[in-house]
Every structure is written in C-alpha cells, then in structure tokens.
Amino acid sequence: MSRHFFIAPAASASTRWADAFPGARVLASAVQVPALQQADTVWLSSAVPDWQPRLARLAAGPAAPPVVVLALQPSQHEALLALDGGARGYCHALSAPALLREVAVVVHHGGLWIGPELMGRVLGAFRRAAPAPAAAPDLDLLSPREQEVARAVASGHSNKEIARLLGITERTVKAHLGTAFEKLGVRDRLQLALRIGG
Amino acid sequence: MSRHFFIAPAASASTRWADAFPGARVLASAVQVPALQQADTVWLSSAVPDWQPRLARLAAGPAAPPVVVLALQPSQHEALLALDGGARGYCHALSAPALLREVAVVVHHGGLWIGPELMGRVLGAFRRAAPAPAAAPDLDLLSPREQEVARAVASGHSNKEIARLLGITERTVKAHLGTAFEKLGVRDRLQLALRIGG
DNA sequence: TCCGGCCTTGTCCATCGGTCCAATTTTCTC
DNA sequence: GAGAAAATTGGACCGATGGACAAGGCCGGA
C-alpha cells in the first residue's frame, strides 16, 4: 500500500491527484501531520504560501520522504528553488495521472524528476561551479606505459586483466608496477590507486 | 522482456551487470549495433575511450533509449559531461546489482539518476549531511565493525596493520572483509577502496 | 525462548601480488 | 655511433590475500 500525501490550498484541483493515486490523502495547507515522515511520496503544491519552509522541514532528516513540488504555472526559477530546497521532483500540477504515477515511480526509486528543458539550465549552472580537475602531477613521474598500467590498477583491474588489456605478459605488468611503486614511493597497488586516484 | 545492452572494454567487470540483468547483452567496445536504438536501457562504461561521441550518437534522435554511464572512478566533472551529453543516469560501475536495477527503473520511467554526491551538490552544499534516502550509501550497508575495517583498507593499510590497529586477529579482519566484499559486491580490497573512497 | 545478525577465531589451500636474480630489443638523446 | 632510458620477458621465491568449512559467544527482536 503506497502512502501519498498531497498538500495544497483548499480550493485546488486535487481531483487529478485522487485519480492518479486512489486512497491518497489530501491535506489542507494549514495541517501539520507527523505521519508525513513515513510517507512514500509527499506532493507539495507551490500554491501553498509557505511551501519553501515546509519543503525544508520535510526534506530534512535521514529518512525524509521524497517530495515533489507541483506548480500550476511552472517556471525555471521556481523549479530551481524547489530542487535547491530538497525536492526530488518538479512538475505541472495539472499533469495527467499517468505522468504523475511515472514521477512517483522515479522519485520512489531514488531518481530525480525534472523537465527536459530545465535539465539544460541546471547543467549549465553547475558546470560553471565544477571545473575540470587539473591533471595529477603524480602520473607525470611515470613513463607512458607505466601510466597505462597504473591507471588500469586504479580502475580496479588485476594484473592478469591488465596484461590482457594491454596485450602484454603478466610478468611485464609486474615490472611496470614495480617501477611505478618505487617512483611514487608506495608499497602496493592499493596505495598507488589512492595516490593517482584521489 | 527488458532489453539491456552493456558497452564496456573487453576485460571489464561485466559479471555485475549480468547478475543484475539476466539475459542482458554485453558488447565489446568496438561493436556497433543498430539494435541499440530499440534497447530499453543502454549502459555505457566511461572506460570506453570514445564514450562521449558514442553517447552523443546514442542519445540523439526522437526515440533514443535511455543511456546510463557507468564509471569506475566517478567524478562530478565526468558526471556533468555524461548528463550534458544526454545520459539519463551516472553511477558507479561496481554498484550492487540491486542498485543497478533501481537505476533501470528510474531511467525507464523518464527519471534522472545522479549519484548521491552529485545530488548533494545540486541540493545545496549545506545539507550534504542528509542526502537522498534511496541513495544506498555504500558504508551504511556494512556493520559498524565492517565499516572500521573497510575504512582502514581504504586508507591503504594491510590486513596485519588493521589487525594491530583494532586489536583483533588478522583472521577476523579477513572475515569482516569477506562479508564487506559480498555486501558491496566487489571482489577485492582495491575495488572496495574505490567504492567507499580514499 | 528461539532465531538471526554480529563479532570473533581456527585451519587449510589456491591464487595473487611484489621482489629478487637475470636478459633482449627498441627508442631516444648526446 | 655510444649511451641512457624505456619496454619487454623469463624464472623463482615468498608473503599477502581471499575463499571454503567450522564454531563459539553475545545480543536484540519475534
């Protein structure tokens, strides 16, 4: 039995939600229900005046339920506010029941639901905040072949796998690793992976 | 009948995917298969050298299948590249089969799957302590003692050192590691370190 | 009280990983 | 061309690692 809670102003068009999720509970915006913490999904209308602090309270805590913000007039600005506030989804309040059920499945399984047009904007915003990391200087200490082997090790491969990947003998892999250990001052493959991977 | 395609280098750990999706097809990185356009989900390893142009080709078109990029060493930078390239998900290549199935459900229903670390960035840095609930946080799968051992391994310590550190027998360290490997679905200490981070 | 998970340790054994001895070939620089 | 560095492989040795099989004590929930 799935537990869905809708939080919306009194006169809202909650019939869509009732169609999509039979047995769901529709709450007046003023109500404070502790049971919300055990909900499968909380649908919060942005028509509720204090939806942002409500969202913050709902999304806090280790076992917080996924919250989807519903908007009668969706905007990218509001969508960013919702996602930044901890919402797991943002979609039109008048979406078809079938779509709402899709959204429920997604957020219930740990996914994030945002409109396709919003995705581009979100990615653009965060690419600016996450520049490409500089090349690790550690790797420059190694010869080209040693770098290949070292990267393969840092990817979790065994000597046998690396040998097959590079088309060389396992013995040769060991040789490259040995010199790589010495150059980087580590004692085994794990420490090497931590050096060039972290 | 779900159709899953995995594209990965020859010697990759594709057994995980086979566990998660019986009947799925594992493709060598060099193969070009038109049937990919009809796939339910395409899993693309970022260990494939030309994964970005491949992703672009896969994600293009009106009826493109959802593409999930798998990374042995997930980074926010690479995640952004993947999502910006049209990927619908980005997660660790060594994720447990159960988690991979969750990802499949999400993307198949139109959702977006991003790792807990990237989610934290999206949702704001100050609330990073309380990330998404469904984001199975690797370490939480382990018992307290197993976590201690796992963290020590991820710090580059040997079994003997860990035994001395924790005041237990080396045999016990092996026991904890064995169960940790099983719970996280990795095969050795290096992959465990890569999973939980250095 | 019984069951299950957790922590602990034991033995045995196959495999892996790292190091020592050594060698040949290629490639680049002086 | 001489020399140096890199890349390659061989063999052997031995410690580290991980799995298989077994078992005892502790503790909390059904």
CSV table of C-alpha atoms (C1' of nucleotides) in Angstrom, one decimal:
chain,number,residue,atom,x,y,z
A,1,MET,CA,0.0,0.0,0.0
A,2,SER,CA,1.5,3.2,-1.1
A,3,ARG,CA,1.1,6.3,1.0
A,4,HIS,CA,0.8,9.5,-0.8
A,5,PHE,CA,0.1,12.9,0.7
A,6,PHE,CA,-0.9,16.0,-1.1
A,7,ILE,CA,-0.5,19.4,0.4
A,8,ALA,CA,-2.4,22.1,-1.4
A,9,PRO,CA,-4.6,25.1,-0.8
A,10,ALA,CA,-8.3,24.3,0.0
A,11,ALA,CA,-9.8,25.1,-3.4
A,12,SER,CA,-7.1,23.5,-5.6
A,13,ALA,CA,-7.8,21.0,-8.3
A,14,SER,CA,-7.0,17.9,-6.2
A,15,THR,CA,-9.2,15.7,-8.2
A,16,ARG,CA,-6.3,14.9,-10.6
A,17,TRP,CA,-4.3,13.6,-7.8
A,18,ALA,CA,-7.1,11.5,-6.4
A,19,ASP,CA,-7.4,10.0,-9.9
A,20,ALA,CA,-3.8,9.2,-10.1
A,21,PHE,CA,-3.4,7.8,-6.6
A,22,PRO,CA,-6.6,6.2,-5.2
A,23,GLY,CA,-6.5,6.2,-1.4
A,24,ALA,CA,-4.1,9.1,-1.2
A,25,ARG,CA,-4.7,11.7,1.5
A,26,VAL,CA,-5.3,15.3,0.6
A,27,LEU,CA,-4.3,17.7,3.3
A,28,ALA,CA,-5.3,21.3,3.8
A,29,SER,CA,-2.3,23.6,3.7
A,30,ALA,CA,-2.6,24.5,7.3
A,31,VAL,CA,-2.3,21.0,8.6
A,32,GLN,CA,0.9,19.6,10.2
A,33,VAL,CA,0.9,15.8,10.1
A,34,PRO,CA,3.7,13.8,11.7
A,35,ALA,CA,2.8,10.9,9.6
A,36,LEU,CA,4.3,12.7,6.6
A,37,GLN,CA,7.7,11.4,7.7
A,38,GLN,CA,6.5,7.9,6.9
A,39,ALA,CA,5.0,8.8,3.5
A,40,ASP,CA,6.2,7.2,0.3
A,41,THR,CA,5.8,10.5,-1.5
A,42,VAL,CA,4.7,14.0,-0.5
A,43,TRP,CA,3.3,16.2,-3.2
A,44,LEU,CA,3.6,19.8,-2.3
A,45,SER,CA,1.8,22.5,-4.2
A,46,SER,CA,3.7,25.7,-4.7
A,47,ALA,CA,0.4,27.5,-4.4
A,48,VAL,CA,0.8,26.9,-0.7
A,49,PRO,CA,2.2,30.2,0.6
A,50,ASP,CA,4.8,28.8,2.9
A,51,TRP,CA,5.8,25.9,0.6
A,52,GLN,CA,9.5,26.6,0.8
A,53,PRO,CA,9.9,26.3,4.6
A,54,ARG,CA,7.6,23.3,4.5
A,55,LEU,CA,9.8,21.7,2.0
A,56,ALA,CA,12.8,22.4,4.1
A,57,ARG,CA,11.2,20.7,7.1
A,58,LEU,CA,10.0,17.7,5.0
A,59,ALA,CA,13.3,17.2,3.3
A,60,ALA,CA,15.4,17.4,6.4
A,61,GLY,CA,16.4,14.3,8.3
A,62,PRO,CA,18.0,11.0,7.4
A,63,ALA,CA,14.8,9.1,6.4
A,64,ALA,CA,13.0,12.0,4.8
A,65,PRO,CA,10.3,11.1,2.2
A,66,PRO,CA,10.7,12.2,-1.4
A,67,VAL,CA,8.9,15.5,-2.0
A,68,VAL,CA,7.6,16.5,-5.4
A,69,VAL,CA,6.7,20.1,-5.9
A,70,LEU,CA,3.6,20.8,-8.1
A,71,ALA,CA,3.2,24.1,-9.9
A,72,LEU,CA,0.2,25.5,-11.6
A,73,GLN,CA,2.5,27.8,-13.6
A,74,PRO,CA,5.8,26.1,-13.7
A,75,SER,CA,8.9,28.3,-14.0
A,76,GLN,CA,12.6,27.5,-14.1
A,77,HIS,CA,13.2,29.9,-11.3
A,78,GLU,CA,10.7,28.1,-9.0
A,79,ALA,CA,12.0,24.7,-10.2
A,80,LEU,CA,15.5,25.6,-9.0
A,81,LEU,CA,14.1,26.9,-5.7
A,82,ALA,CA,12.3,23.6,-5.3
A,83,LEU,CA,15.3,21.4,-6.1
A,84,ASP,CA,17.6,23.5,-4.1
A,85,GLY,CA,15.2,23.1,-1.2
A,86,GLY,CA,15.5,19.4,-1.3
A,87,ALA,CA,12.6,18.5,-3.7
A,88,ARG,CA,13.1,15.3,-5.7
A,89,GLY,CA,10.8,16.4,-8.5
A,90,TYR,CA,9.1,19.4,-10.0
A,91,CYS,CA,6.2,19.2,-12.5
A,92,HIS,CA,3.0,20.7,-13.6
A,93,ALA,CA,0.1,20.4,-11.1
A,94,LEU,CA,-2.3,19.5,-13.9
A,95,SER,CA,-0.2,16.7,-15.3
A,96,ALA,CA,-2.1,13.6,-16.4
A,97,PRO,CA,-2.5,10.9,-13.8
A,98,ALA,CA,-0.3,8.6,-15.8
A,99,LEU,CA,2.5,11.1,-15.8
A,100,LEU,CA,2.1,11.6,-12.0
A,101,ARG,CA,2.4,7.9,-11.5
A,102,GLU,CA,5.6,7.9,-13.5
A,103,VAL,CA,7.0,10.7,-11.4
A,104,ALA,CA,6.1,8.7,-8.3
A,105,VAL,CA,7.9,5.6,-9.5
A,106,VAL,CA,11.0,7.7,-10.3
A,107,VAL,CA,11.3,9.5,-7.0
A,108,HIS,CA,10.4,6.5,-5.0
A,109,HIS,CA,13.4,4.6,-6.5
A,110,GLY,CA,15.8,7.4,-5.8
A,111,GLY,CA,15.6,9.3,-9.0
A,112,LEU,CA,15.2,12.9,-9.8
A,113,TRP,CA,12.4,14.2,-11.9
A,114,ILE,CA,12.9,17.5,-13.8
A,115,GLY,CA,11.5,18.7,-17.1
A,116,PRO,CA,13.8,18.3,-20.1
A,117,GLU,CA,14.0,22.0,-20.7
A,118,LEU,CA,15.1,22.5,-17.1
A,119,MET,CA,17.8,20.0,-17.3
A,120,GLY,CA,19.9,22.0,-19.7
A,121,ARG,CA,19.7,25.0,-17.4
A,122,VAL,CA,20.6,23.1,-14.3
A,123,LEU,CA,23.6,21.5,-16.0
A,124,GLY,CA,24.7,24.8,-17.3
A,125,ALA,CA,24.6,26.3,-13.9
A,126,PHE,CA,26.6,23.6,-12.2
A,127,ARG,CA,29.2,23.1,-14.9
A,128,ARG,CA,30.4,26.6,-14.1
A,129,ALA,CA,30.8,25.6,-10.5
A,130,ALA,CA,32.6,22.3,-11.2
A,131,PRO,CA,35.7,23.0,-13.4
A,132,ALA,CA,37.7,20.2,-14.8
A,133,PRO,CA,40.3,18.9,-12.3
A,134,ALA,CA,43.9,19.5,-13.1
A,135,ALA,CA,46.0,16.6,-14.3
A,136,ALA,CA,47.6,14.7,-11.4
A,137,PRO,CA,51.3,15.6,-11.2
A,138,ASP,CA,52.0,12.1,-9.8
A,139,LEU,CA,51.3,10.5,-13.1
A,140,ASP,CA,53.9,12.6,-14.8
A,141,LEU,CA,56.6,10.9,-12.9
A,142,LEU,CA,55.8,7.6,-14.7
A,143,SER,CA,56.7,6.6,-18.2
A,144,PRO,CA,53.8,6.4,-20.7
A,145,ARG,CA,53.5,2.6,-20.4
A,146,GLU,CA,53.7,2.8,-16.6
A,147,GLN,CA,50.9,5.3,-16.7
A,148,GLU,CA,48.7,3.0,-18.6
A,149,VAL,CA,49.3,0.2,-16.1
A,150,ALA,CA,48.8,2.5,-13.2
A,151,ARG,CA,45.5,3.8,-14.5
A,152,ALA,CA,44.3,0.3,-15.1
A,153,VAL,CA,45.2,-0.6,-11.5
A,154,ALA,CA,43.4,2.4,-10.2
A,155,SER,CA,40.4,1.2,-12.1
A,156,GLY,CA,40.3,-2.0,-10.0
A,157,HIS,CA,41.8,-4.4,-12.6
A,158,SER,CA,44.0,-7.3,-11.6
A,159,ASN,CA,47.4,-8.0,-13.1
A,160,LYS,CA,46.0,-10.7,-15.3
A,161,GLU,CA,43.3,-8.4,-16.7
A,162,ILE,CA,45.8,-5.6,-17.3
A,163,ALA,CA,48.0,-8.0,-19.2
A,164,ARG,CA,45.2,-9.0,-21.5
A,165,LEU,CA,44.0,-5.4,-21.9
A,166,LEU,CA,47.4,-4.2,-23.0
A,167,GLY,CA,48.4,-7.3,-24.8
A,168,ILE,CA,51.5,-8.0,-22.7
A,169,THR,CA,52.6,-10.6,-20.3
A,170,GLU,CA,51.5,-10.5,-16.6
A,171,ARG,CA,55.2,-10.5,-15.9
A,172,THR,CA,55.6,-7.2,-17.7
A,173,VAL,CA,52.7,-5.7,-15.8
A,174,LYS,CA,54.5,-6.6,-12.6
A,175,ALA,CA,57.7,-5.0,-13.9
A,176,HIS,CA,55.9,-1.7,-14.7
A,177,LEU,CA,54.1,-1.7,-11.4
A,178,GLY,CA,57.4,-2.3,-9.5
A,179,THR,CA,59.0,0.8,-11.0
A,180,ALA,CA,55.8,2.8,-10.5
A,181,PHE,CA,55.8,1.8,-6.8
A,182,GLU,CA,59.3,2.9,-6.5
A,183,LYS,CA,58.8,6.2,-8.3
A,184,LEU,CA,55.7,7.2,-6.4
A,185,GLY,CA,57.0,5.8,-3.1
A,186,VAL,CA,54.2,3.5,-2.4
A,187,ARG,CA,54.3,-0.2,-1.4
A,188,ASP,CA,51.4,-1.8,-3.2
A,189,ARG,CA,48.7,-1.3,-5.8
A,190,LEU,CA,46.1,0.0,-3.3
A,191,GLN,CA,48.3,2.9,-2.2
A,192,LEU,CA,49.1,3.6,-5.8
A,193,ALA,CA,45.4,3.7,-6.6
A,194,LEU,CA,44.9,6.1,-3.7
A,195,ARG,CA,47.8,8.3,-4.9
A,196,ILE,CA,46.7,8.7,-8.5
A,197,GLY,CA,43.0,8.3,-8.0
A,198,GLY,CA,42.3,10.5,-5.0
B,1,MET,CA,11.1,-8.7,-21.7
B,2,SER,CA,13.6,-6.0,-20.9
B,3,ARG,CA,16.5,-5.4,-23.3
B,4,HIS,CA,19.6,-4.2,-21.7
B,5,PHE,CA,22.9,-3.6,-23.5
B,6,PHE,CA,26.2,-3.1,-21.8
B,7,ILE,CA,29.1,-1.4,-23.6
B,8,ALA,CA,32.4,-1.8,-21.9
B,9,PRO,CA,36.0,-2.7,-22.5
B,10,ALA,CA,36.9,-6.3,-23.0
B,11,ALA,CA,38.2,-7.1,-19.6
B,12,SER,CA,35.8,-5.1,-17.5
B,13,ALA,CA,33.8,-6.5,-14.6
B,14,SER,CA,30.7,-7.2,-16.7
B,15,THR,CA,29.7,-10.0,-14.4
B,16,ARG,CA,28.0,-7.5,-12.1
B,17,TRP,CA,25.7,-6.4,-14.9
B,18,ALA,CA,24.9,-10.0,-15.8
B,19,ASP,CA,23.9,-10.6,-12.2
B,20,ALA,CA,21.7,-7.6,-12.2
B,21,PHE,CA,20.1,-8.2,-15.6
B,22,PRO,CA,19.9,-11.8,-16.6
B,23,GLY,CA,19.7,-12.1,-20.4
B,24,ALA,CA,21.3,-8.8,-21.0
B,25,ARG,CA,23.8,-8.5,-23.8
B,26,VAL,CA,27.4,-7.4,-23.1
B,27,LEU,CA,29.1,-5.8,-26.1
B,28,ALA,CA,32.7,-5.3,-26.8
B,29,SER,CA,33.6,-1.6,-27.0
B,30,ALA,CA,34.4,-1.9,-30.7
B,31,VAL,CA,31.0,-3.2,-31.8
B,32,GLN,CA,28.4,-1.0,-33.4
B,33,VAL,CA,24.9,-2.5,-33.1
B,34,PRO,CA,21.8,-0.9,-34.7
B,35,ALA,CA,19.6,-2.8,-32.3
B,36,LEU,CA,20.8,-0.4,-29.6
B,37,GLN,CA,18.2,2.1,-30.8
B,38,GLN,CA,15.5,-0.3,-29.7
B,39,ALA,CA,17.1,-1.1,-26.3
B,40,ASP,CA,15.3,-0.4,-23.1
B,41,THR,CA,18.4,0.8,-21.4
B,42,VAL,CA,22.0,1.2,-22.7
B,43,TRP,CA,24.7,1.0,-20.1
B,44,LEU,CA,27.9,2.7,-21.3
B,45,SER,CA,31.2,2.4,-19.4
B,46,SER,CA,33.2,5.6,-19.3
B,47,ALA,CA,36.3,3.2,-19.5
B,48,VAL,CA,35.4,3.0,-23.2
B,49,PRO,CA,37.8,5.5,-24.8
B,50,ASP,CA,35.3,7.2,-27.1
B,51,TRP,CA,32.3,7.0,-24.8
B,52,GLN,CA,31.4,10.7,-25.3
B,53,PRO,CA,30.8,10.6,-29.0
B,54,ARG,CA,29.1,7.2,-28.6
B,55,LEU,CA,26.8,8.8,-26.0
B,56,ALA,CA,26.1,11.6,-28.4
B,57,ARG,CA,25.1,9.2,-31.1
B,58,LEU,CA,23.0,7.1,-28.8
B,59,ALA,CA,21.2,9.9,-27.2
B,60,ALA,CA,20.4,11.6,-30.5
B,61,GLY,CA,17.1,11.0,-32.2
B,62,PRO,CA,13.5,11.2,-31.1
B,63,ALA,CA,13.2,7.6,-29.8
B,64,ALA,CA,16.6,7.3,-28.3
B,65,PRO,CA,16.9,4.8,-25.5
B,66,PRO,CA,17.9,6.0,-22.0
B,67,VAL,CA,21.7,5.8,-21.5
B,68,VAL,CA,23.3,5.3,-18.2
B,69,VAL,CA,27.0,6.0,-17.9
B,70,LEU,CA,29.0,3.7,-15.6
B,71,ALA,CA,32.2,4.9,-14.1
B,72,LEU,CA,34.9,3.1,-12.1
B,73,GLN,CA,36.1,6.3,-10.7
B,74,PRO,CA,33.1,8.6,-10.6
B,75,SER,CA,33.8,12.3,-10.6
B,76,GLN,CA,31.5,15.2,-10.7
B,77,HIS,CA,33.2,16.5,-13.7
B,78,GLU,CA,32.6,13.3,-15.7
B,79,ALA,CA,29.0,13.1,-14.4
B,80,LEU,CA,28.3,16.5,-15.8
B,81,LEU,CA,29.9,15.5,-19.1
B,82,ALA,CA,27.7,12.5,-19.2
B,83,LEU,CA,24.4,14.3,-18.3
B,84,ASP,CA,25.3,17.1,-20.6
B,85,GLY,CA,25.8,14.6,-23.3
B,86,GLY,CA,22.4,13.2,-22.9
B,87,ALA,CA,22.9,10.5,-20.4
B,88,ARG,CA,19.9,9.8,-18.2
B,89,GLY,CA,22.0,8.4,-15.3
B,90,TYR,CA,25.5,8.3,-13.9
B,91,CYS,CA,26.6,5.8,-11.3
B,92,HIS,CA,29.4,3.6,-10.1
B,93,ALA,CA,30.3,0.6,-12.3
B,94,LEU,CA,30.7,-1.5,-9.2
B,95,SER,CA,27.3,-0.7,-7.8
B,96,ALA,CA,25.4,-3.6,-6.3
B,97,PRO,CA,23.0,-5.4,-8.7
B,98,ALA,CA,20.0,-4.2,-6.6
B,99,LEU,CA,21.1,-0.6,-7.1
B,100,LEU,CA,21.6,-1.0,-10.8
B,101,ARG,CA,18.0,-2.3,-11.0
B,102,GLU,CA,16.8,0.8,-9.2
B,103,VAL,CA,18.6,2.9,-11.7
B,104,ALA,CA,17.0,1.0,-14.5
B,105,VAL,CA,13.5,1.6,-13.1
B,106,VAL,CA,14.2,5.3,-12.7
B,107,VAL,CA,15.5,6.0,-16.2
B,108,HIS,CA,13.0,3.7,-17.8
B,109,HIS,CA,10.2,5.9,-16.3
B,110,GLY,CA,11.7,9.0,-17.6
B,111,GLY,CA,13.7,10.0,-14.4
B,112,LEU,CA,17.2,11.1,-14.0
B,113,TRP,CA,19.6,9.2,-11.8
B,114,ILE,CA,22.6,11.0,-10.3
B,115,GLY,CA,24.8,9.8,-7.6
B,116,PRO,CA,24.4,10.9,-4.0
B,117,GLU,CA,27.5,13.1,-4.2
B,118,LEU,CA,26.3,15.0,-7.2
B,119,MET,CA,22.8,15.1,-5.7
B,120,GLY,CA,24.3,16.8,-2.7
B,121,ARG,CA,25.8,19.4,-4.9
B,122,VAL,CA,22.6,20.0,-6.7
B,123,LEU,CA,20.6,20.2,-3.5
B,124,GLY,CA,23.0,22.6,-1.8
B,125,ALA,CA,26.2,22.1,0.0
B,126,PHE,CA,24.9,22.9,3.5
B,127,ARG,CA,22.5,19.9,3.5
B,128,ARG,CA,25.1,17.4,2.4
B,129,ALA,CA,24.8,15.5,5.7
B,130,ALA,CA,21.2,14.4,4.8
B,131,PRO,CA,21.3,13.3,1.2
B,132,ALA,CA,18.8,11.3,-0.8
B,133,PRO,CA,17.2,8.4,1.1
B,134,ALA,CA,17.2,5.8,-1.7
B,135,ALA,CA,20.9,6.5,-2.4
B,136,ALA,CA,22.2,3.4,-0.9
B,137,PRO,CA,25.3,4.8,0.9
B,138,ASP,CA,27.8,2.1,0.5
B,139,LEU,CA,29.2,2.2,4.0
B,140,ASP,CA,25.8,2.0,5.6
B,141,LEU,CA,25.4,-1.4,4.1
B,142,LEU,CA,28.2,-2.6,6.5
B,143,SER,CA,28.1,-3.3,10.1
B,144,PRO,CA,30.0,-1.0,12.5
B,145,ARG,CA,33.0,-3.2,12.7
B,146,GLU,CA,33.0,-3.9,9.0
B,147,GLN,CA,33.0,-0.1,8.4
B,148,GLU,CA,36.1,0.3,10.6
B,149,VAL,CA,37.9,-2.4,8.6
B,150,ALA,CA,36.7,-1.1,5.3
B,151,ARG,CA,37.9,2.5,6.1
B,152,ALA,CA,41.2,1.2,7.2
B,153,VAL,CA,41.5,-0.7,3.9
B,154,ALA,CA,40.6,2.4,2.0
B,155,SER,CA,43.4,4.2,3.9
B,156,GLY,CA,45.9,1.8,2.4
B,157,HIS,CA,46.5,-0.5,5.4
B,158,SER,CA,47.3,-4.1,5.1
B,159,ASN,CA,45.4,-6.8,7.0
B,160,LYS,CA,48.2,-7.2,9.5
B,161,GLU,CA,48.2,-3.5,10.2
B,162,ILE,CA,44.4,-3.4,10.6
B,163,ALA,CA,44.5,-6.3,13.0
B,164,ARG,CA,47.0,-4.4,15.2
B,165,LEU,CA,45.1,-1.2,14.9
B,166,LEU,CA,41.8,-2.7,16.0
B,167,GLY,CA,43.3,-5.2,18.4
B,168,ILE,CA,41.9,-8.3,16.7
B,169,THR,CA,43.3,-11.2,14.8
B,170,GLU,CA,44.3,-10.9,11.2
B,171,ARG,CA,41.8,-13.8,10.7
B,172,THR,CA,39.0,-11.6,12.0
B,173,VAL,CA,40.0,-8.8,9.6
B,174,LYS,CA,39.7,-11.2,6.8
B,175,ALA,CA,36.3,-12.3,8.0
B,176,HIS,CA,35.0,-8.7,8.1
B,177,LEU,CA,36.5,-8.0,4.7
B,178,GLY,CA,34.9,-11.1,3.2
B,179,THR,CA,31.4,-10.0,4.3
B,180,ALA,CA,32.1,-6.5,3.2
B,181,PHE,CA,33.1,-7.7,-0.3
B,182,GLU,CA,29.9,-9.7,-0.5
B,183,LYS,CA,27.7,-6.9,0.7
B,184,LEU,CA,29.2,-4.3,-1.6
B,185,GLY,CA,29.6,-6.7,-4.5
B,186,VAL,CA,33.3,-6.2,-5.0
B,187,ARG,CA,36.0,-8.8,-5.4
B,188,ASP,CA,39.0,-7.4,-3.6
B,189,ARG,CA,40.3,-4.7,-1.3
B,190,LEU,CA,41.1,-2.4,-4.1
B,191,GLN,CA,37.6,-2.3,-5.6
B,192,LEU,CA,36.3,-1.8,-2.0
B,193,ALA,CA,38.6,1.2,-1.6
B,194,LEU,CA,37.4,2.6,-4.9
B,195,ARG,CA,33.8,2.1,-3.8
B,196,ILE,CA,33.9,3.8,-0.5
B,197,GLY,CA,36.6,6.3,-1.5
B,198,GLY,CA,40.0,7.0,-0.2
C,1,DT,C1',12.8,-18.9,24.3
C,2,DC,C1',14.2,-19.3,19.7
C,3,DC,C1',16.2,-17.2,15.6
C,4,DG,C1',19.1,-14.2,13.3
C,5,DG,C1',22.7,-10.9,12.9
C,6,DC,C1',27.2,-9.6,14.6
C,7,DC,C1',32.0,-10.4,16.4
C,8,DT,C1',35.4,-13.5,17.0
C,9,DT,C1',38.8,-17.1,15.8
C,10,DG,C1',40.6,-21.5,13.9
C,11,DT,C1',42.7,-24.4,9.8
C,12,DC,C1',43.5,-25.4,5.0
C,13,DC,C1',44.5,-24.0,0.4
C,14,DA,C1',44.6,-21.9,-4.2
C,15,DT,C1',45.7,-17.8,-6.1
C,16,DC,C1',47.5,-13.2,-6.3
C,17,DG,C1',51.0,-9.8,-5.7
C,18,DG,C1',55.6,-8.0,-5.1
C,19,DT,C1',60.6,-8.6,-5.3
C,20,DC,C1',64.9,-10.7,-6.5
C,21,DC,C1',68.0,-12.6,-9.9
C,22,DA,C1',68.6,-12.0,-15.0
C,23,DA,C1',68.2,-10.9,-20.2
C,24,DT,C1',66.9,-8.8,-25.1
C,25,DT,C1',65.1,-5.2,-28.1
C,26,DT,C1',63.6,-0.7,-29.2
C,27,DT,C1',63.8,4.3,-28.9
C,28,DC,C1',65.7,8.5,-28.0
C,29,DT,C1',69.5,11.7,-27.0
C,30,DC,C1',74.2,13.4,-27.0
D,1,DG,C1',77.9,5.6,-33.1
D,2,DA,C1',77.8,5.5,-27.9
D,3,DG,C1',75.0,5.7,-24.1
D,4,DA,C1',70.8,6.0,-21.5
D,5,DA,C1',66.2,5.1,-20.6
D,6,DA,C1',62.2,2.5,-21.7
D,7,DA,C1',59.8,-1.7,-22.8
D,8,DT,C1',59.7,-6.4,-22.8
D,9,DT,C1',60.1,-11.2,-20.8
D,10,DG,C1',61.9,-15.2,-18.1
D,11,DG,C1',62.3,-17.8,-13.6
D,12,DA,C1',62.0,-18.3,-8.8
D,13,DC,C1',60.7,-17.1,-4.2
D,14,DC,C1',57.6,-16.0,-0.6
D,15,DG,C1',54.4,-13.1,1.9
D,16,DA,C1',49.7,-11.3,1.3
D,17,DT,C1',45.2,-12.2,0.1
D,18,DG,C1',40.7,-14.3,-0.2
D,19,DG,C1',37.6,-18.4,-0.1
D,20,DA,C1',35.8,-22.8,2.0
D,21,DC,C1',34.4,-25.0,6.1
D,22,DA,C1',33.6,-24.8,11.0
D,23,DA,C1',32.5,-23.0,15.5
D,24,DG,C1',31.7,-20.4,20.0
D,25,DG,C1',29.7,-16.2,22.4
D,26,DC,C1',26.8,-12.1,22.6
D,27,DC,C1',22.6,-9.5,21.9
D,28,DG,C1',18.0,-7.9,20.3
D,29,DG,C1',13.6,-8.8,18.2
D,30,DA,C1',9.7,-12.1,17.3
